[in-house]
Amino acid sequence: MFTADYILESFTPGYPLERIAPVDDILFLDIETTGFTAKSSNLYLIGCACYENGKFHVHQWMAEKYDEEAAVLEAFFTFAASYHYLIHYNGNAFDIPYLQQKAASLGLPYHFDGFDGLDIYKRIAPYKHFLKLSNCRQKTNLALRPDTTARNLTLWCRRCKASYIVDIADGQCYVISQCP
């Protein structure tokens, strides 16, 4: 299993998160899988973002082999135990059920009973037309806002199994160092 931890040095959320919950008690969650059902696909990444020591951090647990799924789940649930609020995009319909089913299929005792959640998809879907969105799919609405900035942001390339550096400014992403 590969673990990646990054500090988002210059990141400031565009929404006052303290309106949702204490910021240091919020964990953002996303997963990556090889399919749509836990029974017939594999979990290869769990990623989280959280506020620690005055800055936002990204933590990722990646299975480099299929038999590392249990280790990824164990690492995530151990880390997540100190948080109370989960924020995700369509996690109620996919991420959370997938993780629970995968844990059960591997004989692991993990669940989400101790968490309160906020599913961004469920919050924006009723306002799709008001927000002038053609749909609520994440990829359709994925764009950098013009005021988004980041310098020396480290990204992990799963194809190359290496990190590279990007800057974000004026709604564009600029690659500073390429994958090997």
PDB file of C-alpha atoms in Angstrom:
ATOM      1  CA  MET A   1       0.000   0.000   0.000  1.00  0.00           C
ATOM      2  CA  PHE A   2       1.182   3.466  -0.841  1.00  0.00           C
ATOM      3  CA  THR A   3       0.297   6.391   1.420  1.00  0.00           C
ATOM      4  CA  ALA A   4       0.492  10.008   0.298  1.00  0.00           C
ATOM      5  CA  ASP A   5       0.115  13.030   2.565  1.00  0.00           C
ATOM      6  CA  TYR A   6       0.136  16.595   1.263  1.00  0.00           C
ATOM      7  CA  ILE A   7      -0.259  20.008   2.844  1.00  0.00           C
ATOM      8  CA  LEU A   8      -2.270  22.492   0.798  1.00  0.00           C
ATOM      9  CA  GLU A   9      -0.143  25.499   1.687  1.00  0.00           C
ATOM     10  CA  SER A  10      -2.221  28.241   0.083  1.00  0.00           C
ATOM     11  CA  PHE A  11      -5.692  26.680  -0.023  1.00  0.00           C
ATOM     12  CA  THR A  12      -8.631  28.614   1.375  1.00  0.00           C
ATOM     13  CA  PRO A  13     -12.137  27.186   0.947  1.00  0.00           C
ATOM     14  CA  GLY A  14     -14.632  29.329  -0.917  1.00  0.00           C
ATOM     15  CA  TYR A  15     -17.304  28.522   1.677  1.00  0.00           C
ATOM     16  CA  PRO A  16     -17.244  29.155   5.436  1.00  0.00           C
ATOM     17  CA  LEU A  17     -17.041  25.522   6.576  1.00  0.00           C
ATOM     18  CA  GLU A  18     -17.586  26.490  10.202  1.00  0.00           C
ATOM     19  CA  ARG A  19     -21.256  26.981   9.238  1.00  0.00           C
ATOM     20  CA  ILE A  20     -21.448  23.192   8.792  1.00  0.00           C
ATOM     21  CA  ALA A  21     -19.410  21.991  11.763  1.00  0.00           C
ATOM     22  CA  PRO A  22     -16.164  22.704  13.604  1.00  0.00           C
ATOM     23  CA  VAL A  23     -13.622  22.744  10.750  1.00  0.00           C
ATOM     24  CA  ASP A  24     -11.173  20.431  12.507  1.00  0.00           C
ATOM     25  CA  ASP A  25     -13.939  17.824  12.859  1.00  0.00           C
ATOM     26  CA  ILE A  26     -14.765  17.661   9.104  1.00  0.00           C
ATOM     27  CA  LEU A  27     -13.357  14.995   6.802  1.00  0.00           C
ATOM     28  CA  PHE A  28     -13.870  15.223   3.025  1.00  0.00           C
ATOM     29  CA  LEU A  29     -14.044  11.775   1.411  1.00  0.00           C
ATOM     30  CA  ASP A  30     -13.731  10.324  -2.088  1.00  0.00           C
ATOM     31  CA  ILE A  31     -12.904   6.841  -3.332  1.00  0.00           C
ATOM     32  CA  GLU A  32     -11.719   5.318  -6.585  1.00  0.00           C
ATOM     33  CA  THR A  33     -12.699   1.816  -7.679  1.00  0.00           C
ATOM     34  CA  THR A  34     -12.475  -0.396 -10.747  1.00  0.00           C
ATOM     35  CA  GLY A  35     -16.262  -0.714 -10.987  1.00  0.00           C
ATOM     36  CA  PHE A  36     -19.630   0.035  -9.447  1.00  0.00           C
ATOM     37  CA  THR A  37     -20.218  -2.889  -7.079  1.00  0.00           C
ATOM     38  CA  ALA A  38     -18.010  -3.931  -4.193  1.00  0.00           C
ATOM     39  CA  LYS A  39     -18.665  -7.586  -4.986  1.00  0.00           C
ATOM     40  CA  SER A  40     -17.279  -7.502  -8.537  1.00  0.00           C
ATOM     41  CA  SER A  41     -14.689  -4.694  -8.467  1.00  0.00           C
ATOM     42  CA  ASN A  42     -11.733  -3.461  -6.493  1.00  0.00           C
ATOM     43  CA  LEU A  43     -11.097  -0.477  -4.263  1.00  0.00           C
ATOM     44  CA  TYR A  44      -7.753   1.078  -5.115  1.00  0.00           C
ATOM     45  CA  LEU A  45      -7.847   4.516  -3.469  1.00  0.00           C
ATOM     46  CA  ILE A  46      -9.431   6.341  -0.557  1.00  0.00           C
ATOM     47  CA  GLY A  47      -8.693  10.035  -0.430  1.00  0.00           C
ATOM     48  CA  CYS A  48      -9.514  12.532   2.292  1.00  0.00           C
ATOM     49  CA  ALA A  49      -8.996  16.201   2.951  1.00  0.00           C
ATOM     50  CA  CYS A  50      -9.085  17.724   6.417  1.00  0.00           C
ATOM     51  CA  TYR A  51      -7.973  20.726   8.438  1.00  0.00           C
ATOM     52  CA  GLU A  52      -4.972  20.049  10.690  1.00  0.00           C
ATOM     53  CA  ASN A  53      -2.635  22.443  12.485  1.00  0.00           C
ATOM     54  CA  GLY A  54      -4.004  25.519  10.722  1.00  0.00           C
ATOM     55  CA  LYS A  55      -3.811  24.143   7.152  1.00  0.00           C
ATOM     56  CA  PHE A  56      -5.717  21.809   4.885  1.00  0.00           C
ATOM     57  CA  HIS A  57      -4.142  18.406   4.267  1.00  0.00           C
ATOM     58  CA  VAL A  58      -4.818  15.649   1.747  1.00  0.00           C
ATOM     59  CA  HIS A  59      -4.323  12.017   2.771  1.00  0.00           C
ATOM     60  CA  GLN A  60      -4.504   9.154   0.279  1.00  0.00           C
ATOM     61  CA  TRP A  61      -4.262   5.401   0.745  1.00  0.00           C
ATOM     62  CA  MET A  62      -3.637   3.500  -2.489  1.00  0.00           C
ATOM     63  CA  ALA A  63      -3.690  -0.237  -3.074  1.00  0.00           C
ATOM     64  CA  GLU A  64      -0.830  -1.121  -5.392  1.00  0.00           C
ATOM     65  CA  LYS A  65      -2.087  -4.740  -5.547  1.00  0.00           C
ATOM     66  CA  TYR A  66      -5.598  -6.126  -5.256  1.00  0.00           C
ATOM     67  CA  ASP A  67      -4.806  -7.922  -2.005  1.00  0.00           C
ATOM     68  CA  GLU A  68      -4.127  -4.557  -0.299  1.00  0.00           C
ATOM     69  CA  GLU A  69      -7.792  -3.492  -0.176  1.00  0.00           C
ATOM     70  CA  ALA A  70      -8.100  -4.511   3.484  1.00  0.00           C
ATOM     71  CA  ALA A  71      -5.010  -2.479   4.415  1.00  0.00           C
ATOM     72  CA  VAL A  72      -6.446   0.576   2.624  1.00  0.00           C
ATOM     73  CA  LEU A  73      -9.737   0.223   4.510  1.00  0.00           C
ATOM     74  CA  GLU A  74      -7.991  -0.306   7.852  1.00  0.00           C
ATOM     75  CA  ALA A  75      -5.769   2.752   7.342  1.00  0.00           C
ATOM     76  CA  PHE A  76      -8.717   4.935   6.338  1.00  0.00           C
ATOM     77  CA  PHE A  77     -11.017   3.885   9.184  1.00  0.00           C
ATOM     78  CA  THR A  78      -8.223   4.240  11.742  1.00  0.00           C
ATOM     79  CA  PHE A  79      -7.528   7.769  10.482  1.00  0.00           C
ATOM     80  CA  ALA A  80     -11.218   8.720  10.164  1.00  0.00           C
ATOM     81  CA  ALA A  81     -12.046   7.643  13.730  1.00  0.00           C
ATOM     82  CA  SER A  82     -11.047  11.058  15.090  1.00  0.00           C
ATOM     83  CA  TYR A  83     -13.561  12.899  12.854  1.00  0.00           C
ATOM     84  CA  HIS A  84     -17.310  13.249  13.209  1.00  0.00           C
ATOM     85  CA  TYR A  85     -18.516  14.887   9.956  1.00  0.00           C
ATOM     86  CA  LEU A  86     -18.036  13.435   6.464  1.00  0.00           C
ATOM     87  CA  ILE A  87     -18.498  15.569   3.360  1.00  0.00           C
ATOM     88  CA  HIS A  88     -18.692  13.806   0.006  1.00  0.00           C
ATOM     89  CA  TYR A  89     -20.172  14.028  -3.480  1.00  0.00           C
ATOM     90  CA  ASN A  90     -22.832  11.348  -4.012  1.00  0.00           C
ATOM     91  CA  GLY A  91     -21.252   9.387  -1.179  1.00  0.00           C
ATOM     92  CA  ASN A  92     -24.626   8.361   0.241  1.00  0.00           C
ATOM     93  CA  ALA A  93     -25.409   6.505  -2.976  1.00  0.00           C
ATOM     94  CA  PHE A  94     -21.947   5.173  -3.863  1.00  0.00           C
ATOM     95  CA  ASP A  95     -18.858   5.728  -1.677  1.00  0.00           C
ATOM     96  CA  ILE A  96     -20.298   4.850   1.734  1.00  0.00           C
ATOM     97  CA  PRO A  97     -22.317   1.774   0.657  1.00  0.00           C
ATOM     98  CA  TYR A  98     -19.334   0.585  -1.420  1.00  0.00           C
ATOM     99  CA  LEU A  99     -16.917   0.903   1.514  1.00  0.00           C
ATOM    100  CA  GLN A 100     -19.337  -0.835   3.897  1.00  0.00           C
ATOM    101  CA  GLN A 101     -19.933  -3.696   1.443  1.00  0.00           C
ATOM    102  CA  LYS A 102     -16.215  -4.052   0.721  1.00  0.00           C
ATOM    103  CA  ALA A 103     -15.375  -4.114   4.444  1.00  0.00           C
ATOM    104  CA  ALA A 104     -18.071  -6.747   5.061  1.00  0.00           C
ATOM    105  CA  SER A 105     -16.844  -8.906   2.167  1.00  0.00           C
ATOM    106  CA  LEU A 106     -13.325  -8.792   3.646  1.00  0.00           C
ATOM    107  CA  GLY A 107     -14.609  -9.625   7.135  1.00  0.00           C
ATOM    108  CA  LEU A 108     -13.698  -6.189   8.521  1.00  0.00           C
ATOM    109  CA  PRO A 109     -15.888  -4.635  11.247  1.00  0.00           C
ATOM    110  CA  TYR A 110     -16.011  -1.085   9.858  1.00  0.00           C
ATOM    111  CA  HIS A 111     -19.116   1.078   9.452  1.00  0.00           C
ATOM    112  CA  PHE A 112     -20.148   4.734   9.351  1.00  0.00           C
ATOM    113  CA  ASP A 113     -22.515   4.751  12.330  1.00  0.00           C
ATOM    114  CA  GLY A 114     -20.518   7.356  14.281  1.00  0.00           C
ATOM    115  CA  PHE A 115     -20.461   9.926  11.471  1.00  0.00           C
ATOM    116  CA  ASP A 116     -22.803  12.685  10.412  1.00  0.00           C
ATOM    117  CA  GLY A 117     -22.638  13.254   6.685  1.00  0.00           C
ATOM    118  CA  LEU A 118     -23.223  15.934   4.124  1.00  0.00           C
ATOM    119  CA  ASP A 119     -23.714  14.752   0.559  1.00  0.00           C
ATOM    120  CA  ILE A 120     -23.024  17.716  -1.737  1.00  0.00           C
ATOM    121  CA  TYR A 121     -24.859  16.033  -4.617  1.00  0.00           C
ATOM    122  CA  LYS A 122     -28.065  15.713  -2.563  1.00  0.00           C
ATOM    123  CA  ARG A 123     -27.765  19.360  -1.543  1.00  0.00           C
ATOM    124  CA  ILE A 124     -27.396  20.774  -5.067  1.00  0.00           C
ATOM    125  CA  ALA A 125     -29.610  18.390  -7.078  1.00  0.00           C
ATOM    126  CA  PRO A 126     -32.909  20.093  -6.100  1.00  0.00           C
ATOM    127  CA  TYR A 127     -31.464  23.423  -7.267  1.00  0.00           C
ATOM    128  CA  LYS A 128     -30.035  22.166 -10.577  1.00  0.00           C
ATOM    129  CA  HIS A 129     -32.181  24.450 -12.739  1.00  0.00           C
ATOM    130  CA  PHE A 130     -31.809  27.453 -10.442  1.00  0.00           C
ATOM    131  CA  LEU A 131     -28.008  26.999 -10.575  1.00  0.00           C
ATOM    132  CA  LYS A 132     -28.203  26.610 -14.380  1.00  0.00           C
ATOM    133  CA  LEU A 133     -26.582  23.173 -14.327  1.00  0.00           C
ATOM    134  CA  SER A 134     -27.311  20.829 -17.236  1.00  0.00           C
ATOM    135  CA  ASN A 135     -26.933  17.945 -14.784  1.00  0.00           C
ATOM    136  CA  CYS A 136     -25.327  17.245 -11.425  1.00  0.00           C
ATOM    137  CA  ARG A 137     -22.615  14.869 -12.568  1.00  0.00           C
ATOM    138  CA  GLN A 138     -19.329  15.761 -10.982  1.00  0.00           C
ATOM    139  CA  LYS A 139     -17.315  15.681 -14.218  1.00  0.00           C
ATOM    140  CA  THR A 140     -19.762  18.000 -15.987  1.00  0.00           C
ATOM    141  CA  ASN A 141     -19.380  20.621 -13.289  1.00  0.00           C
ATOM    142  CA  LEU A 142     -15.674  20.121 -12.722  1.00  0.00           C
ATOM    143  CA  ALA A 143     -13.903  23.369 -13.562  1.00  0.00           C
ATOM    144  CA  LEU A 144     -11.373  25.599 -11.909  1.00  0.00           C
ATOM    145  CA  ARG A 145     -12.825  28.855 -10.722  1.00  0.00           C
ATOM    146  CA  PRO A 146     -10.921  31.890 -12.030  1.00  0.00           C
ATOM    147  CA  ASP A 147     -10.000  32.888  -8.460  1.00  0.00           C
ATOM    148  CA  THR A 148      -8.530  29.461  -7.583  1.00  0.00           C
ATOM    149  CA  THR A 149      -4.804  29.617  -6.912  1.00  0.00           C
ATOM    150  CA  ALA A 150      -2.215  27.088  -5.754  1.00  0.00           C
ATOM    151  CA  ARG A 151       1.547  27.032  -5.997  1.00  0.00           C
ATOM    152  CA  ASN A 152       3.725  23.936  -6.000  1.00  0.00           C
ATOM    153  CA  LEU A 153       0.780  21.581  -5.530  1.00  0.00           C
ATOM    154  CA  THR A 154       2.012  17.986  -5.501  1.00  0.00           C
ATOM    155  CA  LEU A 155      -0.135  15.502  -7.408  1.00  0.00           C
ATOM    156  CA  TRP A 156       0.300  11.734  -7.607  1.00  0.00           C
ATOM    157  CA  CYS A 157       0.221   9.984 -10.984  1.00  0.00           C
ATOM    158  CA  ARG A 158      -0.973   6.404 -10.529  1.00  0.00           C
ATOM    159  CA  ARG A 159       0.201   5.486 -14.035  1.00  0.00           C
ATOM    160  CA  CYS A 160       3.811   6.575 -13.422  1.00  0.00           C
ATOM    161  CA  LYS A 161       3.717   5.935  -9.664  1.00  0.00           C
ATOM    162  CA  ALA A 162       5.421   9.287  -9.178  1.00  0.00           C
ATOM    163  CA  SER A 163       4.598  12.794  -8.034  1.00  0.00           C
ATOM    164  CA  TYR A 164       4.573  15.925 -10.135  1.00  0.00           C
ATOM    165  CA  ILE A 165       4.143  19.601  -9.313  1.00  0.00           C
ATOM    166  CA  VAL A 166       1.485  21.996 -10.677  1.00  0.00           C
ATOM    167  CA  ASP A 167       0.526  25.624 -10.178  1.00  0.00           C
ATOM    168  CA  ILE A 168      -3.071  26.799 -10.541  1.00  0.00           C
ATOM    169  CA  ALA A 169      -3.838  30.395 -11.532  1.00  0.00           C
ATOM    170  CA  ASP A 170      -6.424  32.276 -13.601  1.00  0.00           C
ATOM    171  CA  GLY A 171      -8.590  29.162 -13.966  1.00  0.00           C
ATOM    172  CA  GLN A 172      -5.731  27.165 -15.539  1.00  0.00           C
ATOM    173  CA  CYS A 173      -3.485  24.352 -14.330  1.00  0.00           C
ATOM    174  CA  TYR A 174       0.215  24.637 -15.231  1.00  0.00           C
ATOM    175  CA  VAL A 175       2.519  21.625 -14.950  1.00  0.00           C
ATOM    176  CA  ILE A 176       5.800  22.626 -13.298  1.00  0.00           C
ATOM    177  CA  SER A 177       7.518  19.228 -13.254  1.00  0.00           C
ATOM    178  CA  GLN A 178       6.518  16.303 -15.489  1.00  0.00           C
ATOM    179  CA  CYS A 179       6.137  12.653 -14.630  1.00  0.00           C
ATOM    180  CA  PRO A 180       9.320  10.667 -15.292  1.00  0.00           C
TER     181      PRO A 180
END
